[in-house]
Amino acid sequence: MGALDIAWNVRNGITSAVDIVEEHLAAIDAREGEIHAFNLVLADEARLRAAEIDEMVQKGDDPGPLAGVPVALKDNLCTRGIATTCSSKILGDWKPPYDATVVTRLRDAGAIAIGKTNLDEFAMGSSTENSAFGATRNPHDTSRVPGGSSGGSAAAVAAGFAPISLGSDTGGSIRQPAALCGTVGVKPTYGAVSRLGLIAFGSSLDQVGPFATDVADAAVTLEAISGHDPGDSTSIERAPLELRAKLEMGAAAVRVGRITDLPAGAGPDVQERLDEAFDALAAAGAEIVDVEVPAFTYGLTAYYLIAPAEASSNLARFDGVRFGSRVTAPDTNQMYMATRSDGFGAEVKRRIMLGTYALSAGYQEAYYGRAQKVRRLIANDFSAAYEQCDVLLTPTSPTVAFEVGAKTSDPLAMYLCDTYTIPSNLSGDPAMSVPFGTGADGLPVGVQVLAPALQEATMFRVAAELERSQA
Amino acid sequence: MPERITTADVSKVATLARLTLTDAELTSATSELDAMLDHFAELDALDLDDVEPMNNPTHLVNVMRDDVVGETLDRDEVLAAAPLAEDDRFRVPPILGLDD
């Protein structure tokens, strides 16, 4: 049962939230051993919260649009009094003193946190193999990766451990695992969802967003977490997004852009599904328009200067003083060095080094400064394309899920997984991945729908049409 | 563009980042950074002279709020999560005096 169905049943007293939680805990018991979606399962907490939801219904109170819906939370979202690790050794057994705004909003909507999901350490990776607690496996084929960095959240939904989950997306970390696990995954407009309590990776790129088994469930979840938060100074001063009203409108007269100068690299199976997605939208009355986004191809390079630069600054806070682990040493500077060297994994150190280099005296203008200019070109090129079309359609990931271990020794090959997703983080525009058939070895393929800033309603409308065309 | 990277450069960057690298890590970090710099060279071809840098997707500059007292974090809860605390403060090893 999906999130909307669960909430409807719970609100109307047809199903108890307690039963819903027990069903999902049983699903976790059955397969979590082979998937490893979670760093922590909140069985007791979820049972208690479910009983509270049922009590509210019995009293005639409405617990909200996500009443009784179990939700899995990426373990870089702060949960008060509950360990939050970023899948890193450096946070030790740290228990945050506050909840992330998105966690509070889901709770207020009646959802039930059922666990904290595994990720690539500090959200740096595309396979959920860079975790201090071991890799997550793809529920469709456990010899394959689930994608990343929100691989645990994607796998949890794909395996039926929770109908919805939250991830974070800095360069594709929601959309790419959604594609590889056959779920819907959304990166909202930068500023549409609060980042308060999301442990920062690249502050100008990070957004929290939902995973779900279908477009409508993703819509209700995003509606619940979006809207202005005075606690995040980059949060846009707007009411929550309204998405469900337009889902049934179809794609008639929507102008769908095909990027003619898209960087090569998508496999033939992925390319075929993308072509079929254009055909399906054309059959539904959409107008297909050829557009150019020349700077798209420079996205990956600009990103690997900007994101590590921001990460090197953000991760300076992990110094063994205020939270997390500490390695004792005779003086404070040696304590910093020992704590950080012991606590961070290889990929995190690699990005801190790269970012520190890109920001260091003498190189900042040549690297970080030029990357910020390329970022402007990308945003300008998207704006120009959106004068000719309402949404763009691209592959999400160049390939279906790859084998565990296939790319761990080649960072650049891993980075190429995000070729098609990164430009939206640089521009700040929304984008989402929708499952669209299967590719090599029968594994899921995702198609990416991109839209201009705050045009999520149109993006969801097109995504819903893609979903409907496969029914 | 700057000269290609040496292990001495990488060692300096590690110090700036407060990381201690083993000799093996230093060697691999140098070749990895070198490979990334190769990749970054593709931006050299772009004419960016008249392009305004973009540091974030919003048009926000400074965001101010009314100067009113709001909720703050509970001090005991915050200190309880620290590696070491004493007398309502974070405790750290000595900062000065070890070299005297």
Short mmCIF file of N, CA and C in Angstrom, two decimals, chain A residues 80-81 94-98 190 204 233-235 297-298 300-302 304-305 310 320-326 329-333 335-338 340-341 344 349-350 352-354 356-357 360 363 366-367 369-377 379 411-412 415 425-428, chain B residues 1-5 9-21 25-26 29 32-33 35-37 39-60 63 65 73-74 77-79 81-84 90-95 98-99:
data_model
loop_
_atom_site.label_atom_id
_atom_site.label_comp_id
_atom_site.label_asym_id
_atom_site.label_seq_id
_atom_site.Cartn_x
_atom_site.Cartn_y
_atom_site.Cartn_z
N ARG A 80 16.37 14.55 17.08
CA ARG A 80 16.69 14.87 18.48
C ARG A 80 16.76 13.62 19.35
N GLY A 81 17.91 13.47 20.02
CA GLY A 81 18.08 12.36 20.94
C GLY A 81 18.31 11.01 20.28
N TRP A 94 27.01 10.55 18.39
CA TRP A 94 26.40 11.87 18.58
C TRP A 94 24.87 11.82 18.44
N LYS A 95 24.20 12.43 19.41
CA LYS A 95 22.75 12.55 19.37
C LYS A 95 22.41 14.02 19.28
N PRO A 96 21.82 14.46 18.16
CA PRO A 96 21.55 15.88 17.97
C PRO A 96 20.62 16.44 19.03
N PRO A 97 20.82 17.72 19.41
CA PRO A 97 19.92 18.35 20.38
C PRO A 97 18.68 18.98 19.73
N TYR A 98 18.46 18.72 18.45
CA TYR A 98 17.26 19.26 17.78
C TYR A 98 16.91 18.40 16.58
N TYR A 190 16.11 24.87 -5.20
CA TYR A 190 16.93 25.30 -4.06
C TYR A 190 16.16 26.34 -3.24
N SER A 204 25.35 25.57 -1.06
CA SER A 204 24.63 26.26 -2.12
C SER A 204 24.00 25.27 -3.10
N SER A 233 18.22 30.62 6.36
CA SER A 233 18.20 31.94 5.71
C SER A 233 18.16 31.84 4.19
N THR A 234 18.39 30.66 3.61
CA THR A 234 18.27 30.52 2.16
C THR A 234 16.91 29.94 1.76
N SER A 235 16.02 29.79 2.73
CA SER A 235 14.69 29.28 2.45
C SER A 235 13.85 30.38 1.79
N THR A 297 27.46 20.54 -20.47
CA THR A 297 28.60 19.63 -20.52
C THR A 297 29.71 20.00 -19.54
N TYR A 298 29.75 21.28 -19.10
CA TYR A 298 30.78 21.70 -18.14
C TYR A 298 30.33 21.55 -16.69
N LEU A 300 29.79 18.93 -14.70
CA LEU A 300 30.54 17.99 -13.87
C LEU A 300 31.83 18.62 -13.36
N THR A 301 32.54 19.28 -14.27
CA THR A 301 33.83 19.88 -13.91
C THR A 301 33.64 21.02 -12.92
N ALA A 302 32.68 21.90 -13.19
CA ALA A 302 32.43 23.01 -12.27
C ALA A 302 32.03 22.49 -10.90
N TYR A 304 32.82 19.66 -9.44
CA TYR A 304 33.91 19.06 -8.67
C TYR A 304 34.95 20.08 -8.21
N LEU A 305 34.70 21.36 -8.49
CA LEU A 305 35.44 22.43 -7.82
C LEU A 305 34.57 23.06 -6.73
N GLU A 310 33.02 23.90 -0.97
CA GLU A 310 32.03 24.13 0.09
C GLU A 310 32.15 23.05 1.17
N GLY A 320 36.45 17.57 16.77
CA GLY A 320 36.61 16.91 18.07
C GLY A 320 36.32 17.79 19.26
N VAL A 321 35.76 19.00 19.05
CA VAL A 321 35.52 19.90 20.18
C VAL A 321 34.07 19.83 20.67
N ARG A 322 33.11 20.01 19.75
CA ARG A 322 31.72 20.20 20.19
C ARG A 322 30.84 18.96 20.05
N PHE A 323 31.21 18.08 19.11
CA PHE A 323 30.37 16.88 18.93
C PHE A 323 31.20 15.77 18.32
N GLY A 324 30.68 14.56 18.42
CA GLY A 324 31.32 13.44 17.76
C GLY A 324 32.51 12.90 18.52
N SER A 325 33.39 12.22 17.77
CA SER A 325 34.51 11.54 18.42
C SER A 325 35.69 12.49 18.61
N ARG A 326 36.61 12.09 19.46
CA ARG A 326 37.86 12.83 19.66
C ARG A 326 38.98 11.82 19.88
N ALA A 329 45.22 13.99 22.26
CA ALA A 329 46.56 14.39 21.84
C ALA A 329 47.03 15.47 22.80
N PRO A 330 48.36 15.73 22.82
CA PRO A 330 48.91 16.65 23.82
C PRO A 330 48.43 18.09 23.67
N ASP A 331 48.15 18.55 22.44
CA ASP A 331 47.63 19.92 22.31
C ASP A 331 46.45 19.93 21.34
N THR A 332 45.78 21.08 21.28
CA THR A 332 44.54 21.14 20.52
C THR A 332 44.75 20.92 19.02
N ASN A 333 45.82 21.53 18.47
CA ASN A 333 46.04 21.36 17.04
C ASN A 333 46.30 19.89 16.68
N MET A 335 45.21 17.41 18.37
CA MET A 335 43.93 16.73 18.58
C MET A 335 43.05 16.86 17.32
N TYR A 336 43.00 18.09 16.75
CA TYR A 336 42.24 18.28 15.51
C TYR A 336 42.72 17.30 14.43
N MET A 337 44.05 17.31 14.22
CA MET A 337 44.64 16.50 13.14
C MET A 337 44.35 15.01 13.36
N ALA A 338 44.55 14.56 14.59
CA ALA A 338 44.37 13.14 14.88
C ALA A 338 42.90 12.73 14.75
N ARG A 340 40.45 14.19 12.98
CA ARG A 340 39.97 14.24 11.60
C ARG A 340 40.58 13.14 10.74
N SER A 341 41.87 12.85 10.97
CA SER A 341 42.53 11.82 10.16
C SER A 341 41.95 10.45 10.46
N PHE A 344 37.50 10.62 9.36
CA PHE A 344 36.99 10.72 7.99
C PHE A 344 37.47 9.55 7.14
N LYS A 349 38.13 12.57 2.73
CA LYS A 349 39.45 13.22 2.76
C LYS A 349 39.82 13.72 1.36
N ARG A 350 39.51 12.90 0.34
CA ARG A 350 39.83 13.29 -1.03
C ARG A 350 39.14 14.61 -1.38
N ILE A 352 37.89 16.90 0.76
CA ILE A 352 38.38 18.00 1.60
C ILE A 352 39.69 18.53 1.01
N MET A 353 40.55 17.60 0.59
CA MET A 353 41.84 18.01 0.01
C MET A 353 41.62 18.82 -1.27
N LEU A 354 40.76 18.31 -2.14
CA LEU A 354 40.48 18.99 -3.41
C LEU A 354 39.91 20.38 -3.16
N THR A 356 40.12 22.23 -0.39
CA THR A 356 41.09 23.10 0.27
C THR A 356 42.07 23.64 -0.76
N TYR A 357 42.48 22.77 -1.69
CA TYR A 357 43.39 23.20 -2.76
C TYR A 357 42.72 24.27 -3.63
N SER A 360 42.76 27.55 -1.89
CA SER A 360 43.98 28.05 -1.24
C SER A 360 44.55 29.24 -2.00
N TYR A 363 45.34 29.95 -5.91
CA TYR A 363 44.60 29.07 -6.81
C TYR A 363 43.10 29.37 -6.82
N ALA A 366 41.74 30.89 -10.04
CA ALA A 366 41.91 30.01 -11.19
C ALA A 366 40.92 28.84 -11.15
N TYR A 367 40.60 28.36 -9.97
CA TYR A 367 39.75 27.19 -9.90
C TYR A 367 38.33 27.53 -9.41
N GLY A 369 36.96 30.35 -8.52
CA GLY A 369 36.39 31.55 -9.17
C GLY A 369 35.88 31.24 -10.57
N ARG A 370 36.67 30.52 -11.36
CA ARG A 370 36.24 30.18 -12.73
C ARG A 370 35.03 29.24 -12.69
N ALA A 371 35.03 28.32 -11.73
CA ALA A 371 33.90 27.38 -11.63
C ALA A 371 32.60 28.13 -11.33
N GLN A 372 32.69 29.18 -10.52
CA GLN A 372 31.48 29.96 -10.22
C GLN A 372 30.97 30.70 -11.46
N LYS A 373 31.88 31.06 -12.34
CA LYS A 373 31.46 31.71 -13.59
C LYS A 373 30.80 30.68 -14.53
N VAL A 374 31.36 29.48 -14.54
CA VAL A 374 30.75 28.43 -15.36
C VAL A 374 29.35 28.12 -14.83
N ARG A 375 29.22 28.17 -13.51
CA ARG A 375 27.90 27.94 -12.90
C ARG A 375 26.89 28.96 -13.44
N ARG A 376 27.31 30.20 -13.56
CA ARG A 376 26.43 31.24 -14.11
C ARG A 376 26.04 30.89 -15.56
N LEU A 377 27.01 30.42 -16.36
CA LEU A 377 26.71 30.07 -17.75
C LEU A 377 25.64 28.98 -17.81
N ALA A 379 23.33 28.25 -15.54
CA ALA A 379 22.03 28.80 -15.15
C ALA A 379 21.44 29.63 -16.30
N PRO A 411 37.73 7.10 -8.81
CA PRO A 411 36.83 8.20 -8.43
C PRO A 411 36.19 8.89 -9.63
N LEU A 412 36.96 9.12 -10.70
CA LEU A 412 36.40 9.85 -11.84
C LEU A 412 35.26 9.08 -12.51
N TYR A 415 32.28 9.65 -10.43
CA TYR A 415 31.74 11.00 -10.58
C TYR A 415 30.88 11.11 -11.84
N ASN A 425 21.59 21.07 -9.80
CA ASN A 425 22.05 21.56 -8.50
C ASN A 425 22.78 22.89 -8.67
N LEU A 426 23.54 23.00 -9.75
CA LEU A 426 24.27 24.25 -9.99
C LEU A 426 23.29 25.39 -10.29
N SER A 427 22.27 25.13 -11.09
CA SER A 427 21.31 26.19 -11.44
C SER A 427 20.33 26.44 -10.31
N GLY A 428 20.10 25.43 -9.46
CA GLY A 428 19.13 25.55 -8.37
C GLY A 428 17.74 25.13 -8.77
N MET B 1 47.39 29.00 -16.03
CA MET B 1 47.02 28.12 -14.92
C MET B 1 48.26 27.79 -14.10
N PRO B 2 48.07 27.39 -12.83
CA PRO B 2 49.21 27.11 -11.95
C PRO B 2 50.02 25.90 -12.43
N GLU B 3 51.23 25.78 -11.86
CA GLU B 3 52.07 24.61 -12.14
C GLU B 3 51.37 23.34 -11.66
N ARG B 4 51.78 22.20 -12.22
CA ARG B 4 51.22 20.93 -11.77
C ARG B 4 51.63 20.65 -10.32
N ILE B 5 50.88 19.78 -9.69
CA ILE B 5 50.97 19.62 -8.25
C ILE B 5 52.10 18.66 -7.83
N ASP B 9 53.23 20.30 -2.28
CA ASP B 9 51.98 21.08 -2.34
C ASP B 9 50.88 20.35 -1.57
N VAL B 10 50.78 19.06 -1.84
CA VAL B 10 49.70 18.27 -1.23
C VAL B 10 49.87 18.20 0.28
N SER B 11 51.11 18.10 0.71
CA SER B 11 51.39 18.06 2.13
C SER B 11 50.95 19.37 2.80
N LYS B 12 51.19 20.50 2.11
CA LYS B 12 50.78 21.79 2.64
C LYS B 12 49.25 21.89 2.71
N VAL B 13 48.59 21.40 1.66
CA VAL B 13 47.12 21.42 1.64
C VAL B 13 46.57 20.58 2.79
N ALA B 14 47.19 19.42 3.04
CA ALA B 14 46.74 18.54 4.13
C ALA B 14 46.84 19.27 5.47
N THR B 15 47.92 20.01 5.67
CA THR B 15 48.08 20.76 6.91
C THR B 15 46.99 21.82 7.04
N LEU B 16 46.72 22.52 5.93
CA LEU B 16 45.66 23.52 5.95
C LEU B 16 44.31 22.89 6.31
N ALA B 17 44.10 21.66 5.84
CA ALA B 17 42.82 20.96 6.06
C ALA B 17 42.82 20.21 7.39
N ARG B 18 43.89 20.34 8.16
CA ARG B 18 44.03 19.63 9.44
C ARG B 18 43.85 18.13 9.27
N LEU B 19 44.58 17.60 8.27
CA LEU B 19 44.61 16.15 8.05
C LEU B 19 46.06 15.70 8.07
N THR B 20 46.33 14.55 8.69
CA THR B 20 47.65 13.95 8.62
C THR B 20 47.58 12.81 7.62
N LEU B 21 48.40 12.87 6.59
CA LEU B 21 48.38 11.79 5.59
C LEU B 21 49.62 10.92 5.78
N GLU B 25 49.24 7.61 1.55
CA GLU B 25 48.10 8.49 1.26
C GLU B 25 48.55 9.74 0.52
N LEU B 26 49.73 10.25 0.88
CA LEU B 26 50.26 11.45 0.24
C LEU B 26 50.53 11.19 -1.24
N ALA B 29 47.14 10.73 -3.00
CA ALA B 29 46.43 12.01 -3.06
C ALA B 29 47.03 12.90 -4.14
N GLU B 32 45.89 11.57 -7.54
CA GLU B 32 44.46 11.83 -7.72
C GLU B 32 44.19 13.31 -8.01
N LEU B 33 44.85 14.18 -7.24
CA LEU B 33 44.66 15.62 -7.47
C LEU B 33 45.17 16.00 -8.86
N ALA B 35 45.20 14.12 -11.49
CA ALA B 35 44.20 13.66 -12.48
C ALA B 35 43.02 14.62 -12.52
N MET B 36 42.61 15.11 -11.35
CA MET B 36 41.49 16.06 -11.32
C MET B 36 41.88 17.36 -12.01
N LEU B 37 43.12 17.80 -11.81
CA LEU B 37 43.56 19.06 -12.44
C LEU B 37 43.54 18.93 -13.96
N HIS B 39 41.44 17.18 -15.59
CA HIS B 39 40.02 17.28 -15.92
C HIS B 39 39.57 18.74 -15.89
N PHE B 40 40.03 19.48 -14.89
CA PHE B 40 39.62 20.89 -14.74
C PHE B 40 40.12 21.75 -15.90
N ALA B 41 41.19 21.30 -16.59
CA ALA B 41 41.76 22.10 -17.67
C ALA B 41 40.76 22.34 -18.79
N GLU B 42 39.68 21.53 -18.84
CA GLU B 42 38.70 21.75 -19.91
C GLU B 42 38.00 23.11 -19.78
N LEU B 43 38.01 23.67 -18.58
CA LEU B 43 37.39 24.99 -18.39
C LEU B 43 38.26 26.11 -18.98
N ASP B 44 39.55 25.81 -19.23
CA ASP B 44 40.46 26.83 -19.75
C ASP B 44 39.99 27.38 -21.09
N ALA B 45 39.30 26.53 -21.85
CA ALA B 45 38.89 26.92 -23.20
C ALA B 45 37.77 27.97 -23.19
N LEU B 46 37.10 28.14 -22.05
CA LEU B 46 35.95 29.04 -22.01
C LEU B 46 36.38 30.49 -21.80
N ASP B 47 35.73 31.40 -22.50
CA ASP B 47 35.96 32.82 -22.28
C ASP B 47 34.99 33.28 -21.19
N LEU B 48 35.53 33.54 -20.01
CA LEU B 48 34.68 33.85 -18.85
C LEU B 48 34.88 35.28 -18.37
N ASP B 49 35.59 36.09 -19.16
CA ASP B 49 35.96 37.43 -18.69
C ASP B 49 34.76 38.28 -18.27
N ASP B 50 33.68 38.22 -19.02
CA ASP B 50 32.55 39.10 -18.72
C ASP B 50 31.41 38.39 -17.99
N VAL B 51 31.72 37.23 -17.42
CA VAL B 51 30.68 36.46 -16.75
C VAL B 51 30.72 36.76 -15.25
N GLU B 52 29.54 37.05 -14.70
CA GLU B 52 29.44 37.33 -13.27
C GLU B 52 29.46 36.00 -12.51
N PRO B 53 30.32 35.83 -11.49
CA PRO B 53 30.31 34.56 -10.75
C PRO B 53 28.96 34.34 -10.05
N MET B 54 28.57 33.08 -9.91
CA MET B 54 27.30 32.75 -9.23
C MET B 54 27.65 31.94 -8.01
N ASN B 55 27.37 32.48 -6.81
CA ASN B 55 27.76 31.72 -5.63
C ASN B 55 26.60 30.95 -4.99
N ASN B 56 25.37 31.26 -5.40
CA ASN B 56 24.24 30.43 -4.97
C ASN B 56 23.05 30.72 -5.86
N PRO B 57 22.04 29.86 -5.88
CA PRO B 57 20.94 30.01 -6.84
C PRO B 57 19.92 31.08 -6.45
N THR B 58 19.97 31.59 -5.23
CA THR B 58 18.97 32.58 -4.83
C THR B 58 19.50 33.97 -5.15
N HIS B 59 18.64 34.97 -5.03
CA HIS B 59 19.09 36.35 -5.22
C HIS B 59 19.25 37.03 -3.87
N LEU B 60 19.28 36.24 -2.82
CA LEU B 60 19.36 36.79 -1.47
C LEU B 60 20.76 37.34 -1.20
N VAL B 63 20.01 38.24 4.98
CA VAL B 63 18.67 37.97 5.48
C VAL B 63 18.64 38.35 6.95
N ARG B 65 16.46 39.23 10.60
CA ARG B 65 15.21 38.92 11.29
C ARG B 65 15.03 39.95 12.41
N LEU B 73 18.90 26.19 21.82
CA LEU B 73 19.19 24.81 22.19
C LEU B 73 19.42 24.73 23.70
N ASP B 74 19.08 23.60 24.26
CA ASP B 74 19.30 23.37 25.69
C ASP B 74 20.79 23.14 25.96
N GLU B 77 21.95 19.67 27.06
CA GLU B 77 21.80 18.68 25.99
C GLU B 77 22.96 18.82 24.99
N VAL B 78 23.32 20.06 24.69
CA VAL B 78 24.42 20.31 23.76
C VAL B 78 25.74 19.80 24.35
N LEU B 79 25.99 20.16 25.61
CA LEU B 79 27.26 19.76 26.23
C LEU B 79 27.34 18.26 26.43
N ALA B 81 26.50 16.12 24.40
CA ALA B 81 26.89 15.50 23.14
C ALA B 81 28.35 15.77 22.79
N ALA B 82 29.05 16.57 23.61
CA ALA B 82 30.45 16.91 23.33
C ALA B 82 31.38 15.81 23.81
N PRO B 83 32.56 15.66 23.19
CA PRO B 83 33.52 14.65 23.65
C PRO B 83 33.93 14.88 25.10
N LEU B 84 34.07 16.16 25.50
CA LEU B 84 34.50 16.46 26.86
C LEU B 84 33.97 17.85 27.24
N PHE B 90 32.96 23.58 26.74
CA PHE B 90 33.68 22.51 26.05
C PHE B 90 35.11 22.48 26.58
N ARG B 91 35.60 21.30 26.86
CA ARG B 91 36.98 21.19 27.36
C ARG B 91 37.89 20.71 26.22
N VAL B 92 39.01 21.41 26.01
CA VAL B 92 39.98 21.00 24.98
C VAL B 92 41.35 20.87 25.61
N PRO B 93 42.29 20.18 24.93
CA PRO B 93 43.67 20.10 25.43
C PRO B 93 44.32 21.49 25.38
N PRO B 94 45.53 21.67 25.94
CA PRO B 94 46.19 22.98 25.92
C PRO B 94 46.33 23.52 24.49
N ILE B 95 46.19 24.84 24.35
CA ILE B 95 46.34 25.49 23.06
C ILE B 95 47.69 26.19 22.99
N LEU B 98 53.03 24.84 24.85
CA LEU B 98 53.74 23.57 24.74
C LEU B 98 55.12 23.74 24.13
N ASP B 99 55.32 24.80 23.30
CA ASP B 99 56.59 24.98 22.61
C ASP B 99 57.59 25.77 23.45
#
